[in-house]
Short mmCIF file of C-alpha atoms and ligand atoms in Angstrom, two decimals:
data_model
loop_
_atom_site.label_atom_id
_atom_site.label_comp_id
_atom_site.label_asym_id
_atom_site.label_seq_id
_atom_site.Cartn_x
_atom_site.Cartn_y
_atom_site.Cartn_z
CA UNK A 518 98.29 19.13 215.16
CA UNK A 519 98.40 15.27 214.71
CA UNK A 520 96.89 13.62 211.50
CA UNK A 521 95.56 9.90 211.93
CA UNK A 522 94.11 7.71 209.04
CA UNK A 523 91.92 5.00 208.84
CA UNK A 524 88.91 3.47 207.32
CA UNK A 525 86.29 4.16 209.11
CA UNK A 526 86.06 6.75 211.83
CA UNK A 527 83.33 6.19 214.37
CA UNK A 528 82.24 8.94 216.75
CA UNK A 529 80.98 7.80 219.91
CA UNK A 530 81.69 4.49 222.34
CA UNK A 531 78.17 3.67 223.40
CA UNK A 532 76.81 0.13 222.57
CA UNK A 533 76.24 0.97 218.67
CA UNK A 534 79.87 2.54 218.38
CA UNK A 535 81.56 -0.46 220.24
CA UNK A 536 79.81 -3.12 218.30
CA UNK A 537 80.41 -1.75 215.01
CA UNK A 538 83.94 -0.92 215.31
CA UNK A 539 84.41 -4.93 216.59
CA UNK A 540 82.60 -6.18 213.86
CA UNK A 541 84.69 -4.25 211.07
CA UNK A 542 87.72 -5.25 213.38
CA UNK A 543 86.67 -9.15 213.00
CA UNK A 544 86.46 -8.56 208.91
CA UNK A 545 89.86 -6.42 208.66
CA UNK A 546 88.24 -3.14 208.24
CA UNK A 547 90.50 -0.70 210.06
CA UNK A 548 88.40 1.52 212.51
CA UNK A 549 89.08 4.24 214.96
CA UNK A 550 86.51 5.60 217.82
CA UNK A 551 86.81 8.58 219.16
CA UNK A 552 84.23 9.14 222.51
CA UNK A 553 83.81 12.56 224.73
CA UNK A 554 83.52 10.84 228.23
CA UNK A 555 85.47 8.40 229.98
CA UNK A 556 85.12 4.38 229.65
CA UNK A 557 83.95 4.89 233.65
CA UNK A 558 81.47 7.26 232.57
CA UNK A 559 80.06 5.44 229.93
CA UNK A 560 79.43 2.60 232.18
CA UNK A 561 77.99 4.28 234.92
CA UNK A 562 74.92 4.97 232.39
CA UNK A 563 72.41 2.46 233.69
CA UNK A 564 69.86 2.00 230.95
CA UNK A 565 68.76 -0.99 228.92
CA UNK A 566 68.15 -4.52 229.93
CA UNK A 567 66.25 -6.63 227.18
CA UNK A 568 68.05 -7.70 223.98
CA UNK A 569 66.34 -9.04 220.90
CA UNK A 570 67.90 -12.21 219.12
CA UNK A 571 69.28 -10.23 216.38
CA UNK A 572 71.36 -8.22 218.73
CA UNK A 573 72.31 -11.50 220.59
CA UNK A 574 73.72 -12.92 217.48
CA UNK A 575 75.24 -9.64 216.61
CA UNK A 576 77.27 -9.41 219.35
CA UNK A 577 78.61 -13.59 219.00
CA UNK A 578 79.37 -12.59 215.55
CA UNK A 579 81.59 -9.69 217.03
CA UNK A 580 83.13 -12.23 219.10
CA UNK A 581 82.03 -10.35 222.33
CA UNK A 582 79.26 -12.80 223.75
CA UNK A 583 81.09 -15.39 226.08
CA UNK A 584 79.73 -13.75 229.08
CA UNK A 585 76.41 -12.66 227.51
CA UNK A 586 75.46 -16.28 226.66
CA UNK A 587 76.59 -17.55 230.16
CA UNK A 588 75.05 -15.29 232.45
CA UNK A 589 72.28 -13.63 230.18
CA UNK A 590 68.79 -14.93 231.27
CA UNK A 591 66.74 -16.08 228.53
CA UNK A 592 62.92 -14.88 229.02
CA UNK A 593 60.43 -16.73 227.38
CA UNK A 594 57.66 -14.35 228.31
CA UNK A 595 56.76 -11.26 229.51
CA UNK A 596 53.95 -9.79 231.99
CA UNK A 597 51.34 -7.16 231.44
CA UNK A 598 49.21 -6.07 234.64
CA UNK A 599 46.06 -3.98 234.35
CA UNK A 600 44.87 -2.40 237.51
CA UNK A 601 46.41 -5.42 239.66
CA UNK A 602 45.12 -8.18 237.33
CA UNK A 603 48.11 -9.86 235.71
CA UNK A 604 48.49 -11.37 231.74
CA UNK A 605 51.57 -13.24 230.58
CA UNK A 606 52.23 -12.95 227.13
CA UNK A 607 54.27 -16.13 226.10
CA UNK A 608 56.61 -14.77 223.77
CA UNK A 609 58.09 -18.33 222.71
CA UNK A 610 54.98 -20.13 222.20
CA UNK A 611 53.38 -16.92 220.28
CA UNK A 612 56.58 -16.77 218.14
CA UNK A 613 57.69 -20.48 217.06
CA UNK A 614 60.48 -20.31 219.90
CA UNK A 615 61.88 -16.83 219.60
CA UNK A 616 63.12 -15.03 222.92
CA UNK A 617 64.82 -12.40 224.53
CA UNK A 618 67.58 -12.17 226.79
CA UNK A 619 68.21 -10.31 230.09
CA UNK A 620 71.23 -8.60 230.39
CA UNK A 621 72.55 -5.05 231.11
CA UNK A 622 73.66 -2.58 228.54
CA UNK A 623 76.36 -1.74 231.17
CA UNK A 624 77.59 -5.17 230.89
CA UNK A 625 77.57 -5.63 227.13
CA UNK A 626 79.50 -2.26 227.00
CA UNK A 627 81.79 -3.64 229.17
CA UNK A 628 82.12 -7.02 227.48
CA UNK A 629 82.73 -5.02 223.73
CA UNK A 630 85.24 -2.19 225.55
CA UNK A 631 87.26 -5.59 226.65
CA UNK A 632 86.92 -7.27 223.29
CA UNK A 633 88.22 -4.40 221.66
CA UNK A 634 90.84 -3.53 223.65
CA UNK A 635 92.41 -7.39 223.15
CA UNK A 636 92.03 -7.06 219.50
CA UNK A 637 94.35 -3.73 219.58
CA UNK A 638 91.99 -1.42 218.01
CA UNK A 639 92.60 2.47 219.21
CA UNK A 640 89.66 4.19 221.04
CA UNK A 641 90.30 7.96 222.01
CA UNK A 642 88.32 8.41 225.37
CA UNK A 643 87.78 12.01 226.84
CA UNK A 644 88.21 13.38 223.26
CA UNK A 645 85.17 15.27 221.90
CA UNK A 646 84.72 15.28 218.44
CA UNK A 647 84.33 19.19 217.87
CA UNK A 648 83.88 18.74 213.70
CA UNK A 649 83.09 16.62 211.01
CA UNK A 650 84.65 17.85 208.14
CA UNK A 651 84.17 17.25 204.00
CA UNK A 652 81.64 14.55 204.62
CA UNK A 653 80.15 15.45 200.74
CA UNK A 654 83.88 14.18 199.85
CA UNK A 655 85.88 11.19 199.46
CA UNK A 656 88.03 12.39 202.08
CA UNK A 657 85.97 13.21 205.27
CA UNK A 658 87.87 13.87 208.33
CA UNK A 659 86.80 14.05 212.08
CA UNK A 660 88.50 16.77 214.37
CA UNK A 661 89.33 16.02 218.22
CA UNK A 662 91.28 17.01 220.97
CA UNK A 663 93.06 14.30 222.86
CA UNK A 664 95.16 14.97 226.07
CA UNK A 665 95.63 18.67 225.13
CA UNK A 666 96.44 17.90 221.44
CA UNK A 667 94.42 18.63 218.18
CA UNK A 668 93.99 16.03 216.31
CA UNK A 669 92.87 15.03 212.54
CA UNK A 670 91.29 11.90 211.55
CA UNK A 671 91.36 11.41 208.06
CA UNK A 672 89.12 8.27 206.83
CA UNK A 673 86.67 6.79 204.13
CA UNK A 674 83.62 6.98 206.09
CA UNK A 675 82.30 8.38 209.38
CA UNK A 676 79.76 6.64 211.51
CA UNK A 677 77.85 8.65 213.79
CA UNK A 678 77.28 6.90 216.89
CA UNK A 679 77.37 9.57 219.02
CA UNK A 680 73.47 9.20 220.56
CA UNK A 681 70.84 11.87 220.81
CA UNK A 682 72.89 14.81 221.76
CA UNK A 683 76.08 14.24 219.60
CA UNK A 684 77.88 16.05 216.76
CA UNK A 685 76.85 13.69 213.77
CA UNK A 686 73.27 14.47 212.88
CA UNK A 687 74.24 18.42 213.17
CA UNK A 688 76.56 17.88 210.22
CA UNK A 689 74.17 17.34 207.93
CA UNK A 690 72.66 20.52 206.88
CA UNK A 691 69.42 21.30 208.15
CA UNK A 692 67.70 21.82 204.92
CA UNK A 693 68.84 18.09 204.18
CA UNK A 694 67.33 16.42 206.91
CA UNK A 695 63.70 15.67 207.89
CA UNK A 696 63.60 15.26 212.00
CA UNK A 697 59.85 13.93 213.43
CA UNK A 698 59.57 14.10 216.75
CA UNK A 699 56.83 13.26 219.49
CA UNK A 700 57.61 14.15 223.07
CA UNK A 701 55.37 12.69 225.56
CA UNK A 702 54.13 14.54 229.14
CA UNK A 703 56.08 12.67 231.46
CA UNK A 704 59.39 10.62 232.38
CA UNK A 705 60.48 7.28 233.58
CA UNK A 706 62.08 7.69 237.34
CA UNK A 707 64.13 4.54 237.16
CA UNK A 708 65.97 2.90 240.43
CA UNK A 709 68.52 0.22 240.80
CA UNK A 710 68.91 -2.04 243.91
CA UNK A 711 70.55 -5.09 245.20
CA UNK A 712 67.15 -6.41 245.86
CA UNK A 713 65.86 -9.67 244.65
CA UNK A 714 63.53 -8.91 241.90
CA UNK A 715 59.50 -9.13 242.16
CA UNK A 716 59.16 -11.41 239.47
CA UNK A 717 61.42 -13.44 237.20
CA UNK A 718 59.99 -12.07 233.72
CA UNK A 719 59.13 -8.33 233.03
CA UNK A 720 56.24 -6.75 234.49
CA UNK A 721 54.65 -4.06 232.71
CA UNK A 722 52.09 -2.14 235.08
CA UNK A 723 49.11 0.01 233.92
CA UNK A 724 47.43 1.49 237.14
CA UNK A 725 45.06 4.40 237.70
CA UNK A 726 48.14 6.11 239.87
CA UNK A 727 50.64 5.96 236.49
CA UNK A 728 52.61 3.33 235.00
CA UNK A 729 55.19 1.31 236.40
CA UNK A 730 57.72 -1.57 235.23
CA UNK A 731 59.55 -4.10 237.45
CA UNK A 732 62.59 -5.20 235.87
CA UNK A 733 65.94 -7.03 236.97
CA UNK A 734 69.56 -7.14 236.02
CA UNK A 735 70.11 -10.55 237.90
CA UNK A 736 68.43 -12.54 240.65
CA UNK A 737 69.69 -10.08 242.78
CA UNK A 738 69.39 -7.04 241.46
CA UNK A 739 66.60 -5.26 240.70
CA UNK A 740 65.50 -2.43 238.21
CA UNK A 741 62.21 -0.64 238.63
CA UNK A 742 60.73 2.59 236.76
CA UNK A 743 58.02 4.86 237.34
CA UNK A 744 55.88 7.22 235.24
CA UNK A 745 56.48 10.57 236.92
CA UNK A 746 55.45 14.33 235.74
CA UNK A 747 57.79 15.78 233.50
CA UNK A 748 58.26 18.68 236.21
CA UNK A 749 59.39 16.12 238.64
CA UNK A 750 63.05 16.17 240.21
CA UNK A 751 64.74 13.36 241.36
CA UNK A 752 66.01 14.84 244.53
CA UNK A 753 62.21 15.04 245.55
CA UNK A 754 62.11 11.12 245.09
CA UNK A 755 63.53 9.70 248.52
CA UNK A 756 63.72 5.98 248.09
CA UNK A 757 61.25 5.53 250.78
CA UNK A 758 58.94 7.47 248.61
CA UNK A 759 60.19 5.62 245.54
CA UNK A 760 58.96 2.13 247.16
CA UNK A 761 55.83 3.49 248.47
CA UNK A 762 54.62 4.69 245.45
CA UNK A 763 55.94 1.50 243.42
CA UNK A 764 53.90 -1.02 245.86
CA UNK A 765 50.70 1.03 244.98
CA UNK A 766 51.50 0.43 241.37
CA UNK A 767 52.50 -3.30 241.18
CA UNK A 768 49.97 -5.92 241.33
CA UNK A 769 49.19 -7.66 244.41
CA UNK A 770 51.33 -11.11 244.49
CA UNK A 771 54.15 -8.63 243.44
CA UNK A 772 53.71 -5.78 245.64
CA UNK A 773 53.95 -8.65 248.84
CA UNK A 774 57.04 -10.16 247.19
CA UNK A 775 58.42 -6.55 246.77
CA UNK A 776 61.81 -6.27 248.80
CA UNK A 777 63.06 -2.76 249.23
CA UNK A 778 66.58 -1.50 249.80
CA UNK A 779 68.94 1.52 249.37
CA UNK A 780 69.26 2.73 245.44
CA UNK A 781 72.50 2.20 244.01
CA UNK A 782 71.23 4.58 240.85
CA UNK A 783 68.10 6.71 240.55
CA UNK A 784 67.54 8.89 237.29
CA UNK A 785 64.45 10.60 235.75
CA UNK A 786 64.66 10.09 231.66
CA UNK A 787 62.18 11.87 229.47
CA UNK A 788 59.95 10.17 227.04
CA UNK A 789 60.44 10.74 223.33
CA UNK A 790 59.62 9.72 219.77
CA UNK A 791 62.31 11.15 217.05
CA UNK A 792 63.42 10.10 213.89
CA UNK A 793 65.75 11.83 211.64
CA UNK A 794 65.61 11.46 207.66
CA UNK A 795 67.71 10.41 205.84
CA UNK A 796 70.29 8.61 208.07
CA UNK A 797 73.04 9.67 205.98
CA UNK A 798 74.69 12.34 204.08
CA UNK A 799 77.60 12.09 201.73
CA UNK A 800 79.95 9.44 203.76
CA UNK A 801 78.69 10.23 206.93
CA UNK A 802 76.24 7.30 208.24
CA UNK A 803 73.85 8.05 211.52
CA UNK A 804 73.82 5.10 213.91
CA UNK A 805 71.25 4.34 217.12
CA UNK A 806 70.17 7.12 219.12
CA UNK A 807 72.33 9.65 216.84
CA UNK A 808 69.12 9.26 214.05
CA UNK A 809 66.53 7.78 216.21
CA UNK A 810 64.73 7.57 219.84
CA UNK A 811 61.84 5.73 221.07
CA UNK A 812 60.13 5.66 224.52
CA UNK A 813 61.37 2.59 226.51
CA UNK A 814 58.25 1.18 226.69
CA UNK A 815 58.88 -1.13 224.26
CA UNK A 816 62.44 -2.32 224.95
CA UNK A 817 63.56 -0.84 221.43
CA UNK A 818 66.35 1.73 221.72
CA UNK A 819 69.15 -0.54 221.64
CA UNK A 820 67.60 -2.99 219.67
CA UNK A 821 67.05 -0.84 216.83
CA UNK A 822 70.79 0.44 217.29
CA UNK A 823 71.72 -3.05 217.00
CA UNK A 824 69.87 -3.24 213.50
CA UNK A 825 71.49 -0.29 212.17
CA UNK A 826 74.81 -1.06 213.20
CA UNK A 827 73.99 -4.93 211.31
CA UNK A 828 72.88 -2.93 208.38
CA UNK A 829 75.97 -0.38 207.87
CA UNK A 830 78.26 -3.41 208.71
CA UNK A 831 77.05 -5.75 206.35
CA UNK A 832 77.25 -3.01 203.65
CA UNK A 833 80.56 -2.14 204.62
CA UNK A 834 82.07 -5.43 204.39
CA UNK A 835 80.48 -5.30 200.39
CA UNK A 836 81.81 -2.24 199.81
CA UNK A 837 85.29 -3.39 201.03
CA UNK A 838 85.51 -6.95 199.73
CA UNK A 839 83.39 -6.49 196.44
CA UNK A 840 84.83 -2.86 195.72
CA UNK A 841 81.28 -1.75 195.71
CA UNK A 842 80.97 1.71 196.93
CA UNK A 843 77.38 2.52 195.79
CA UNK A 844 75.67 -0.33 198.09
CA UNK A 845 75.99 2.32 200.89
CA UNK A 846 73.54 4.78 199.19
CA UNK A 847 70.89 2.31 200.28
CA UNK A 848 71.77 2.31 204.06
CA UNK A 849 69.12 4.86 205.17
CA UNK A 850 66.15 3.51 203.39
CA UNK A 851 67.07 -0.17 204.70
CA UNK A 852 67.62 0.88 208.14
CA UNK A 853 64.96 3.27 208.24
CA UNK A 854 62.17 0.65 207.39
CA UNK A 855 62.99 -1.17 210.62
CA UNK A 856 63.44 1.67 212.47
CA UNK A 857 59.79 2.88 212.05
CA UNK A 858 58.42 -0.41 213.13
CA UNK A 859 60.26 -0.06 216.24
CA UNK A 860 59.07 3.66 216.83
CA UNK A 861 55.47 2.55 215.78
CA UNK A 862 55.48 -0.18 218.64
CA UNK A 863 56.77 1.78 221.25
CA UNK A 864 54.78 4.58 220.74
CA UNK A 865 51.47 2.14 220.75
CA UNK A 866 53.02 0.16 223.90
CA UNK A 867 53.63 4.01 225.37
CA UNK A 868 50.16 5.02 224.87
CA UNK A 869 48.35 1.77 225.89
CA UNK A 870 49.91 1.81 229.34
CA UNK A 871 50.88 5.02 230.51
CA UNK A 872 48.23 7.69 231.91
CA UNK A 873 47.65 11.09 230.12
CA UNK A 874 45.87 12.87 232.77
CA UNK A 875 43.60 15.98 231.51
CA UNK A 876 46.28 17.34 228.85
CA UNK A 877 45.77 17.58 225.13
CA UNK A 878 47.32 15.10 223.20
CA UNK A 879 47.05 13.29 219.69
CA UNK A 880 44.08 15.84 219.02
CA UNK A 881 42.15 14.94 222.08
CA UNK A 882 41.48 15.47 225.56
CA UNK A 883 44.50 12.66 227.52
CA UNK A 884 41.31 10.92 229.41
CA UNK A 885 39.46 10.56 226.52
CA UNK A 886 42.78 8.74 224.76
CA UNK A 887 43.10 6.76 227.68
CA UNK A 888 39.55 5.48 227.21
CA UNK A 889 40.46 4.38 223.65
CA UNK A 890 43.91 2.83 225.01
CA UNK A 891 42.22 1.06 227.72
CA UNK A 892 39.91 -0.91 225.30
CA UNK A 893 43.00 -1.39 222.78
CA UNK A 894 44.98 -2.86 225.41
CA UNK A 895 42.22 -4.81 226.48
CA UNK A 896 41.33 -6.23 223.39
CA UNK A 897 44.76 -7.23 222.31
CA UNK A 898 45.26 -8.97 226.15
CA UNK A 899 42.00 -10.70 225.58
CA UNK A 900 42.87 -12.67 222.18
CA UNK A 901 45.23 -15.12 221.04
CA UNK A 902 46.31 -13.20 217.73
CA UNK A 903 46.53 -9.88 220.00
CA UNK A 904 49.26 -11.76 221.93
CA UNK A 905 50.95 -12.97 218.80
CA UNK A 906 51.19 -8.98 217.29
CA UNK A 907 52.46 -8.12 220.81
CA UNK A 908 55.16 -11.10 220.65
CA UNK A 909 56.11 -10.96 217.34
CA UNK A 910 57.14 -7.29 217.99
CA UNK A 911 58.56 -7.85 221.50
CA UNK A 912 61.03 -10.28 219.98
CA UNK A 913 62.05 -8.02 217.31
CA UNK A 914 61.08 -8.22 213.64
CA UNK A 915 63.66 -10.02 211.42
CA UNK A 916 66.64 -8.04 210.26
CA UNK A 917 66.46 -7.53 206.20
CA UNK A 918 68.62 -9.45 204.38
CA UNK A 919 71.08 -6.93 202.38
CA UNK A 920 71.41 -8.75 199.18
CA UNK A 921 67.52 -8.90 198.89
CA UNK A 922 67.24 -5.49 200.07
CA UNK A 923 69.75 -4.44 197.10
CA UNK A 924 68.41 -6.83 194.77
CA UNK A 925 65.07 -5.45 194.93
CA UNK A 926 66.51 -1.53 195.09
P1 RFL B 1563 74.51 6.19 223.42
O1 RFL B 1563 74.44 5.17 224.35
O2 RFL B 1563 73.89 7.24 223.99
O3 RFL B 1563 76.41 6.32 222.99
C1 RFL B 1563 76.49 7.46 222.60
C2 RFL B 1563 78.44 7.81 222.71
O4 RFL B 1563 78.42 8.95 222.02
C3 RFL B 1563 79.24 9.74 222.70
N1 RFL B 1563 79.51 11.30 222.30
C4 RFL B 1563 80.37 11.70 221.67
N2 RFL B 1563 81.69 11.16 221.59
C5 RFL B 1563 82.60 11.82 220.84
N3 RFL B 1563 82.31 13.25 220.37
C6 RFL B 1563 81.20 13.89 220.46
N4 RFL B 1563 81.33 15.12 220.19
C7 RFL B 1563 80.09 13.01 221.27
N5 RFL B 1563 78.79 13.40 221.57
C8 RFL B 1563 78.40 12.52 222.23
C9 RFL B 1563 78.50 10.16 224.31
O5 RFL B 1563 79.29 10.18 225.25
C10 RFL B 1563 78.13 8.20 224.03
O6 RFL B 1563 78.88 7.60 225.04
O7 RFL B 1563 74.06 5.77 222.13
P2 RFL B 1563 73.96 4.28 221.10
O8 RFL B 1563 75.29 3.41 221.02
O9 RFL B 1563 73.45 4.57 219.81
O10 RFL B 1563 73.01 3.48 222.13
C11 RFL B 1563 71.55 3.65 222.20
C12 RFL B 1563 71.58 3.24 223.63
O11 RFL B 1563 72.05 3.87 224.57
C13 RFL B 1563 69.49 3.23 224.01
O12 RFL B 1563 68.75 3.18 222.84
C14 RFL B 1563 69.01 2.44 224.86
O13 RFL B 1563 69.72 2.69 226.08
C15 RFL B 1563 67.59 2.88 225.09
N6 RFL B 1563 67.11 1.78 226.04
C16 RFL B 1563 66.63 0.69 226.03
N7 RFL B 1563 66.78 0.34 224.72
C17 RFL B 1563 66.28 -1.16 224.50
O14 RFL B 1563 66.95 -1.59 223.40
N8 RFL B 1563 66.02 -1.99 225.44
C18 RFL B 1563 65.57 -1.62 226.81
O15 RFL B 1563 65.15 -2.43 227.52
C19 RFL B 1563 65.92 -0.21 226.99
N9 RFL B 1563 65.49 0.46 227.81
C20 RFL B 1563 66.62 2.55 227.67
C21 RFL B 1563 65.90 1.72 228.41
C22 RFL B 1563 67.18 3.99 227.48
C23 RFL B 1563 66.79 4.67 228.51
N10 RFL B 1563 66.92 5.88 228.88
C24 RFL B 1563 67.53 6.35 230.11
C25 RFL B 1563 66.88 6.81 227.80
C26 RFL B 1563 65.63 2.17 229.57
C27 RFL B 1563 66.02 3.71 229.80
C28 RFL B 1563 65.48 4.10 231.39
C1 PHB B 1564 65.41 -2.38 232.12
O1 PHB B 1564 65.63 -3.22 232.43
O2 PHB B 1564 66.17 -1.49 232.03
C2 PHB B 1564 63.91 -2.26 230.55
C3 PHB B 1564 63.32 -3.45 230.34
C4 PHB B 1564 62.13 -3.10 229.73
C5 PHB B 1564 61.93 -1.89 229.33
C6 PHB B 1564 62.78 -0.89 229.32
C7 PHB B 1564 63.69 -1.02 230.36
O3 PHB B 1564 60.82 -1.89 228.04
#
């Protein structure tokens, strides 16, 4: 058994773990990341594309934003199409100048990986954490295997950045946590292709055939999604079938511009709303998807992971610079306030834009829910105040000031 020591042990090298590690490194707080998969595998997961301003600023603070700043596309609006009629939400005008940035999660992950290796901080890839020990004590440890050898990583704190299926959340005894969950009777089938996008800005499409999303990664790379029944298998979706269904759900002007090409990636993701409360136990802190999941309709998952990182990072800096260990007790309550806003927004957008068919949902028949949601969507799209409500949440609610939050606690 090899023994290592650090201040903060980070489980998982997804965007949350890498961003936290890099921010702490810049403030001289030692940390080690342990990741189950290989670096290439992590980079192969095509996921988020839309970043809030708070996220972008955090990546700048981590010293990893040079490519994001030069290659990320600033979007001042997004579109919602309802049965072919398209409405633009001018997020910059509605919010006094806030915008979002279109830049893939894969690229951010790559930038953070490079920044970490340049800083010389340790990451163990292909090393699954098998146990997180003694988090109720001042000497927690993280157990893992690397290249056939057993390791014990001793630390002051453990950051569980290991996603929804990780080990960190399970380390909190079941009777000490409450899990809130809502599943949806459909998933998103995503396709990435080297084709010119149908629109400069993202288009969320509600149609009688189901929801579709037209997004992008660059001016030559498109990312599209289709709402599909949960039972659907990706093998049943040839590229031709995907393109033909997408064309039927897009507004006419987009459908006419649609360029079809071979898929570079195609996968189905189930949709889920999930929150674990509290997000901490002893000296273990849950960050990002390890603590909460949102359906992707509001583009909030990665952005909520970033706001958790911001909160934990600022508390850890205060802990070490002011020798204030007590402040960490407030991590969960501060993080959860923003998480629940993101959960509500994502759930609301999902309800308004998808078709629920005939299954019972939220205590009513899906077609009844659809009527309520059609009315809700047309009300919000038809009013300036409605546009502002959507825009304000799409660009992301402000991060709490930690000193104020602690002062009020
Ligand atoms: P991740 O990315 O899942 O990383 C967790 C890492 O932990 C590792 N791990 C372990 N390592 C060591 N030992 C163990 N025992 C371990 N168990 C697990 C895993 O291998 C993995 O590398 O979580 P993180 O860092 O919290 O990041 C969260 C984001 O990935 C996620 O919220 C977003 O991708 C969600 N999301 C979107 N978010 C946005 O903000 N904007 C978007 O536009 C957006 N679009 C999306 C999305 C997610 C999607 N899917 C596939 C669910 C679109 C889609 C289709
Ligand atoms: C994406 O580009 O992958 C994307 C964009 C917006 C969303 C979800 C996913 O709401």
